[in-house]
């Protein structure tokens, strides 16, 4: 096989539509754009969502919801993910283990799975179920 013998797959290259090449071509004279009007002119298009001056749908509908900026710096950890640590777990330890991203400032532990080691949470919040499971395993939570 040589570079000069390479060809595209059959049917993958389609010939461009040649417009304005006479009546017999089917796209002569007006080039398939019809007569007059904004869409027949060069550069003549309307912006997406434009409804001819009528109030567009995206403006007629009410704004809904709210996106909290706190959620950008907040993350959650499952209980069973804490089994890989030995004694004290804080935010820096979680970042080094790549369980949370570097920009995270608040972490909460959820009761998902089970914990087998006695660990100490420092500066990390926990749900009621997670708190009970950690304390049942012999661990503690420090504010």
JSON list of C-alpha atoms in Angstrom, two decimals:
[
{"chain": "A", "resi": 1, "resn": "UNK", "atom": "CA", "xyz": [0.00, 0.00, 0.00]},
{"chain": "A", "resi": 2, "resn": "UNK", "atom": "CA", "xyz": [1.30, 3.43, -0.97]},
{"chain": "A", "resi": 3, "resn": "UNK", "atom": "CA", "xyz": [0.11, 6.94, -0.08]},
{"chain": "A", "resi": 4, "resn": "UNK", "atom": "CA", "xyz": [-0.71, 7.67, -3.71]},
{"chain": "A", "resi": 5, "resn": "UNK", "atom": "CA", "xyz": [-3.01, 4.63, -3.88]},
{"chain": "A", "resi": 6, "resn": "UNK", "atom": "CA", "xyz": [-5.18, 5.59, -0.90]},
{"chain": "A", "resi": 7, "resn": "UNK", "atom": "CA", "xyz": [-8.81, 6.45, -1.67]},
{"chain": "A", "resi": 8, "resn": "UNK", "atom": "CA", "xyz": [-11.73, 7.43, 0.55]},
{"chain": "A", "resi": 9, "resn": "UNK", "atom": "CA", "xyz": [-14.39, 4.78, 1.22]},
{"chain": "A", "resi": 10, "resn": "UNK", "atom": "CA", "xyz": [-17.06, 4.37, -1.44]},
{"chain": "A", "resi": 11, "resn": "UNK", "atom": "CA", "xyz": [-19.90, 6.87, -0.84]},
{"chain": "A", "resi": 12, "resn": "UNK", "atom": "CA", "xyz": [-18.11, 8.81, 1.92]},
{"chain": "A", "resi": 13, "resn": "UNK", "atom": "CA", "xyz": [-17.41, 11.83, -0.31]},
{"chain": "A", "resi": 14, "resn": "UNK", "atom": "CA", "xyz": [-20.49, 13.51, -1.76]},
{"chain": "A", "resi": 15, "resn": "UNK", "atom": "CA", "xyz": [-20.23, 16.02, -4.60]},
{"chain": "A", "resi": 16, "resn": "UNK", "atom": "CA", "xyz": [-21.15, 19.59, -3.66]},
{"chain": "A", "resi": 17, "resn": "UNK", "atom": "CA", "xyz": [-24.47, 20.93, -4.97]},
{"chain": "A", "resi": 18, "resn": "UNK", "atom": "CA", "xyz": [-23.67, 23.16, -7.98]},
{"chain": "A", "resi": 19, "resn": "UNK", "atom": "CA", "xyz": [-26.20, 25.99, -7.96]},
{"chain": "A", "resi": 20, "resn": "UNK", "atom": "CA", "xyz": [-26.93, 28.65, -10.55]},
{"chain": "A", "resi": 21, "resn": "UNK", "atom": "CA", "xyz": [-25.94, 26.47, -13.52]},
{"chain": "A", "resi": 22, "resn": "UNK", "atom": "CA", "xyz": [-29.03, 26.65, -15.72]},
{"chain": "A", "resi": 23, "resn": "UNK", "atom": "CA", "xyz": [-32.63, 25.45, -15.82]},
{"chain": "A", "resi": 24, "resn": "UNK", "atom": "CA", "xyz": [-31.79, 21.82, -16.50]},
{"chain": "A", "resi": 25, "resn": "UNK", "atom": "CA", "xyz": [-29.82, 21.42, -13.28]},
{"chain": "A", "resi": 26, "resn": "UNK", "atom": "CA", "xyz": [-32.89, 21.96, -11.08]},
{"chain": "A", "resi": 27, "resn": "UNK", "atom": "CA", "xyz": [-31.06, 24.60, -9.05]},
{"chain": "A", "resi": 28, "resn": "UNK", "atom": "CA", "xyz": [-30.59, 27.35, -11.63]},
{"chain": "A", "resi": 29, "resn": "UNK", "atom": "CA", "xyz": [-31.49, 31.05, -11.50]},
{"chain": "A", "resi": 30, "resn": "UNK", "atom": "CA", "xyz": [-32.66, 31.42, -7.85]},
{"chain": "A", "resi": 31, "resn": "UNK", "atom": "CA", "xyz": [-30.39, 28.55, -6.74]},
{"chain": "A", "resi": 32, "resn": "UNK", "atom": "CA", "xyz": [-33.12, 26.79, -4.76]},
{"chain": "A", "resi": 33, "resn": "UNK", "atom": "CA", "xyz": [-33.78, 29.81, -2.54]},
{"chain": "A", "resi": 34, "resn": "UNK", "atom": "CA", "xyz": [-37.10, 30.86, -4.07]},
{"chain": "A", "resi": 35, "resn": "UNK", "atom": "CA", "xyz": [-38.10, 34.42, -4.98]},
{"chain": "A", "resi": 36, "resn": "UNK", "atom": "CA", "xyz": [-37.51, 37.43, -2.71]},
{"chain": "A", "resi": 37, "resn": "UNK", "atom": "CA", "xyz": [-37.64, 37.53, 1.06]},
{"chain": "A", "resi": 38, "resn": "UNK", "atom": "CA", "xyz": [-34.98, 37.70, 3.73]},
{"chain": "A", "resi": 39, "resn": "UNK", "atom": "CA", "xyz": [-33.90, 34.08, 3.34]},
{"chain": "A", "resi": 40, "resn": "UNK", "atom": "CA", "xyz": [-33.23, 34.53, -0.38]},
{"chain": "A", "resi": 41, "resn": "UNK", "atom": "CA", "xyz": [-30.67, 37.32, 0.20]},
{"chain": "A", "resi": 42, "resn": "UNK", "atom": "CA", "xyz": [-26.99, 36.78, 0.90]},
{"chain": "A", "resi": 43, "resn": "UNK", "atom": "CA", "xyz": [-26.40, 36.87, 4.64]},
{"chain": "A", "resi": 44, "resn": "UNK", "atom": "CA", "xyz": [-30.15, 36.80, 5.15]},
{"chain": "A", "resi": 45, "resn": "UNK", "atom": "CA", "xyz": [-30.91, 34.70, 8.20]},
{"chain": "A", "resi": 46, "resn": "UNK", "atom": "CA", "xyz": [-32.74, 35.36, 11.45]},
{"chain": "A", "resi": 47, "resn": "UNK", "atom": "CA", "xyz": [-31.21, 34.62, 14.84]},
{"chain": "A", "resi": 48, "resn": "UNK", "atom": "CA", "xyz": [-32.16, 31.40, 16.62]},
{"chain": "A", "resi": 49, "resn": "UNK", "atom": "CA", "xyz": [-35.38, 31.84, 18.56]},
{"chain": "A", "resi": 50, "resn": "UNK", "atom": "CA", "xyz": [-36.53, 34.89, 16.56]},
{"chain": "A", "resi": 51, "resn": "UNK", "atom": "CA", "xyz": [-40.30, 34.78, 15.96]},
{"chain": "A", "resi": 52, "resn": "UNK", "atom": "CA", "xyz": [-40.81, 37.74, 13.67]},
{"chain": "A", "resi": 53, "resn": "UNK", "atom": "CA", "xyz": [-41.08, 40.31, 16.44]},
{"chain": "A", "resi": 54, "resn": "UNK", "atom": "CA", "xyz": [-43.44, 38.24, 18.59]},
{"chain": "A", "resi": 55, "resn": "UNK", "atom": "CA", "xyz": [-42.09, 37.71, 22.11]},
{"chain": "A", "resi": 56, "resn": "UNK", "atom": "CA", "xyz": [-39.94, 34.57, 21.75]},
{"chain": "A", "resi": 57, "resn": "UNK", "atom": "CA", "xyz": [-40.70, 31.41, 23.70]},
{"chain": "A", "resi": 58, "resn": "UNK", "atom": "CA", "xyz": [-37.60, 31.60, 25.88]},
{"chain": "A", "resi": 59, "resn": "UNK", "atom": "CA", "xyz": [-38.69, 35.08, 27.05]},
{"chain": "A", "resi": 60, "resn": "UNK", "atom": "CA", "xyz": [-42.36, 34.15, 27.50]},
{"chain": "A", "resi": 61, "resn": "UNK", "atom": "CA", "xyz": [-41.54, 31.35, 29.93]},
{"chain": "A", "resi": 62, "resn": "UNK", "atom": "CA", "xyz": [-40.71, 32.17, 33.57]},
{"chain": "A", "resi": 63, "resn": "UNK", "atom": "CA", "xyz": [-37.21, 31.87, 34.97]},
{"chain": "A", "resi": 64, "resn": "UNK", "atom": "CA", "xyz": [-36.99, 28.86, 37.25]},
{"chain": "A", "resi": 65, "resn": "UNK", "atom": "CA", "xyz": [-34.55, 27.53, 39.76]},
{"chain": "A", "resi": 66, "resn": "UNK", "atom": "CA", "xyz": [-31.41, 28.75, 41.39]},
{"chain": "A", "resi": 67, "resn": "UNK", "atom": "CA", "xyz": [-27.86, 27.40, 41.27]},
{"chain": "A", "resi": 68, "resn": "UNK", "atom": "CA", "xyz": [-25.97, 27.78, 44.53]},
{"chain": "A", "resi": 69, "resn": "UNK", "atom": "CA", "xyz": [-22.33, 28.84, 44.23]},
{"chain": "A", "resi": 70, "resn": "UNK", "atom": "CA", "xyz": [-21.59, 26.96, 47.47]},
{"chain": "A", "resi": 71, "resn": "UNK", "atom": "CA", "xyz": [-22.14, 23.67, 45.63]},
{"chain": "A", "resi": 72, "resn": "UNK", "atom": "CA", "xyz": [-19.03, 24.39, 43.53]},
{"chain": "A", "resi": 73, "resn": "UNK", "atom": "CA", "xyz": [-16.79, 24.06, 46.61]},
{"chain": "A", "resi": 74, "resn": "UNK", "atom": "CA", "xyz": [-18.79, 21.31, 48.36]},
{"chain": "A", "resi": 75, "resn": "UNK", "atom": "CA", "xyz": [-18.42, 17.56, 47.92]},
{"chain": "A", "resi": 76, "resn": "UNK", "atom": "CA", "xyz": [-19.58, 14.34, 49.53]},
{"chain": "A", "resi": 77, "resn": "UNK", "atom": "CA", "xyz": [-17.81, 11.15, 50.54]},
{"chain": "A", "resi": 78, "resn": "UNK", "atom": "CA", "xyz": [-19.36, 7.71, 51.08]},
{"chain": "A", "resi": 79, "resn": "UNK", "atom": "CA", "xyz": [-18.73, 5.87, 54.32]},
{"chain": "A", "resi": 80, "resn": "UNK", "atom": "CA", "xyz": [-17.00, 2.87, 52.73]},
{"chain": "A", "resi": 81, "resn": "UNK", "atom": "CA", "xyz": [-14.44, 5.18, 51.06]},
{"chain": "A", "resi": 82, "resn": "UNK", "atom": "CA", "xyz": [-13.03, 6.01, 54.51]},
{"chain": "A", "resi": 83, "resn": "UNK", "atom": "CA", "xyz": [-11.82, 2.40, 54.99]},
{"chain": "A", "resi": 84, "resn": "UNK", "atom": "CA", "xyz": [-8.60, 3.16, 53.08]},
{"chain": "A", "resi": 85, "resn": "UNK", "atom": "CA", "xyz": [-7.45, 5.58, 55.82]},
{"chain": "A", "resi": 86, "resn": "UNK", "atom": "CA", "xyz": [-5.95, 4.66, 59.19]},
{"chain": "A", "resi": 87, "resn": "UNK", "atom": "CA", "xyz": [-6.49, 7.22, 61.93]},
{"chain": "A", "resi": 88, "resn": "UNK", "atom": "CA", "xyz": [-7.17, 10.94, 61.36]},
{"chain": "A", "resi": 89, "resn": "UNK", "atom": "CA", "xyz": [-9.08, 12.04, 58.25]},
{"chain": "A", "resi": 90, "resn": "UNK", "atom": "CA", "xyz": [-9.33, 15.71, 57.31]},
{"chain": "A", "resi": 91, "resn": "UNK", "atom": "CA", "xyz": [-9.77, 17.71, 54.13]},
{"chain": "A", "resi": 92, "resn": "UNK", "atom": "CA", "xyz": [-6.06, 17.63, 53.20]},
{"chain": "A", "resi": 93, "resn": "UNK", "atom": "CA", "xyz": [-5.93, 13.83, 53.54]},
{"chain": "A", "resi": 94, "resn": "UNK", "atom": "CA", "xyz": [-8.94, 13.48, 51.23]},
{"chain": "A", "resi": 95, "resn": "UNK", "atom": "CA", "xyz": [-7.34, 15.80, 48.66]},
{"chain": "A", "resi": 96, "resn": "UNK", "atom": "CA", "xyz": [-4.07, 13.82, 48.69]},
{"chain": "A", "resi": 97, "resn": "UNK", "atom": "CA", "xyz": [-6.03, 10.59, 48.16]},
{"chain": "A", "resi": 98, "resn": "UNK", "atom": "CA", "xyz": [-7.84, 12.23, 45.18]},
{"chain": "A", "resi": 99, "resn": "UNK", "atom": "CA", "xyz": [-11.26, 11.62, 46.71]},
{"chain": "A", "resi": 100, "resn": "UNK", "atom": "CA", "xyz": [-12.10, 15.32, 46.41]},
{"chain": "A", "resi": 101, "resn": "UNK", "atom": "CA", "xyz": [-10.83, 18.01, 44.03]},
{"chain": "A", "resi": 102, "resn": "UNK", "atom": "CA", "xyz": [-8.38, 20.72, 45.03]},
{"chain": "A", "resi": 103, "resn": "UNK", "atom": "CA", "xyz": [-10.98, 23.54, 45.04]},
{"chain": "A", "resi": 104, "resn": "UNK", "atom": "CA", "xyz": [-13.25, 21.78, 47.58]},
{"chain": "A", "resi": 105, "resn": "UNK", "atom": "CA", "xyz": [-13.66, 23.48, 50.97]},
{"chain": "A", "resi": 106, "resn": "UNK", "atom": "CA", "xyz": [-16.57, 21.56, 52.56]},
{"chain": "A", "resi": 107, "resn": "UNK", "atom": "CA", "xyz": [-17.04, 17.78, 52.72]},
{"chain": "A", "resi": 108, "resn": "UNK", "atom": "CA", "xyz": [-19.84, 15.67, 54.17]},
{"chain": "A", "resi": 109, "resn": "UNK", "atom": "CA", "xyz": [-19.79, 11.92, 54.85]},
{"chain": "A", "resi": 110, "resn": "UNK", "atom": "CA", "xyz": [-22.89, 9.94, 53.84]},
{"chain": "A", "resi": 111, "resn": "UNK", "atom": "CA", "xyz": [-23.93, 6.56, 55.22]},
{"chain": "A", "resi": 112, "resn": "UNK", "atom": "CA", "xyz": [-23.34, 4.41, 52.14]},
{"chain": "A", "resi": 113, "resn": "UNK", "atom": "CA", "xyz": [-21.62, 1.08, 52.69]},
{"chain": "A", "resi": 114, "resn": "UNK", "atom": "CA", "xyz": [-19.98, 0.22, 56.00]},
{"chain": "A", "resi": 115, "resn": "UNK", "atom": "CA", "xyz": [-16.86, 1.22, 57.87]},
{"chain": "A", "resi": 116, "resn": "UNK", "atom": "CA", "xyz": [-14.61, -1.29, 59.64]},
{"chain": "A", "resi": 117, "resn": "UNK", "atom": "CA", "xyz": [-11.81, 0.90, 61.04]},
{"chain": "A", "resi": 118, "resn": "UNK", "atom": "CA", "xyz": [-11.85, 3.32, 63.97]},
{"chain": "A", "resi": 119, "resn": "UNK", "atom": "CA", "xyz": [-11.08, 6.71, 62.42]},
{"chain": "A", "resi": 120, "resn": "UNK", "atom": "CA", "xyz": [-11.27, 10.31, 63.56]},
{"chain": "A", "resi": 121, "resn": "UNK", "atom": "CA", "xyz": [-12.94, 12.90, 61.32]},
{"chain": "A", "resi": 122, "resn": "UNK", "atom": "CA", "xyz": [-11.49, 16.41, 61.69]},
{"chain": "A", "resi": 123, "resn": "UNK", "atom": "CA", "xyz": [-13.34, 19.37, 60.19]},
{"chain": "A", "resi": 124, "resn": "UNK", "atom": "CA", "xyz": [-15.62, 17.11, 58.16]},
{"chain": "A", "resi": 125, "resn": "UNK", "atom": "CA", "xyz": [-19.39, 16.92, 58.62]},
{"chain": "A", "resi": 126, "resn": "UNK", "atom": "CA", "xyz": [-21.34, 13.66, 58.68]},
{"chain": "A", "resi": 127, "resn": "UNK", "atom": "CA", "xyz": [-24.98, 12.65, 58.45]},
{"chain": "A", "resi": 128, "resn": "UNK", "atom": "CA", "xyz": [-26.74, 11.04, 61.43]},
{"chain": "A", "resi": 129, "resn": "UNK", "atom": "CA", "xyz": [-26.39, 7.57, 59.94]},
{"chain": "A", "resi": 130, "resn": "UNK", "atom": "CA", "xyz": [-22.71, 8.05, 59.09]},
{"chain": "A", "resi": 131, "resn": "UNK", "atom": "CA", "xyz": [-22.02, 9.50, 62.54]},
{"chain": "A", "resi": 132, "resn": "UNK", "atom": "CA", "xyz": [-23.64, 6.48, 64.21]},
{"chain": "A", "resi": 133, "resn": "UNK", "atom": "CA", "xyz": [-21.69, 4.04, 62.02]},
{"chain": "A", "resi": 134, "resn": "UNK", "atom": "CA", "xyz": [-18.34, 5.75, 62.71]},
{"chain": "A", "resi": 135, "resn": "UNK", "atom": "CA", "xyz": [-18.95, 5.80, 66.45]},
{"chain": "A", "resi": 136, "resn": "UNK", "atom": "CA", "xyz": [-20.11, 2.16, 66.38]},
{"chain": "A", "resi": 137, "resn": "UNK", "atom": "CA", "xyz": [-16.79, 1.23, 64.71]},
{"chain": "A", "resi": 138, "resn": "UNK", "atom": "CA", "xyz": [-14.93, 2.96, 67.56]},
{"chain": "A", "resi": 139, "resn": "UNK", "atom": "CA", "xyz": [-14.20, 6.23, 65.76]},
{"chain": "A", "resi": 140, "resn": "UNK", "atom": "CA", "xyz": [-15.10, 9.83, 66.63]},
{"chain": "A", "resi": 141, "resn": "UNK", "atom": "CA", "xyz": [-15.96, 13.11, 64.94]},
{"chain": "A", "resi": 142, "resn": "UNK", "atom": "CA", "xyz": [-14.27, 16.37, 65.88]},
{"chain": "A", "resi": 143, "resn": "UNK", "atom": "CA", "xyz": [-15.79, 19.67, 64.75]}
]
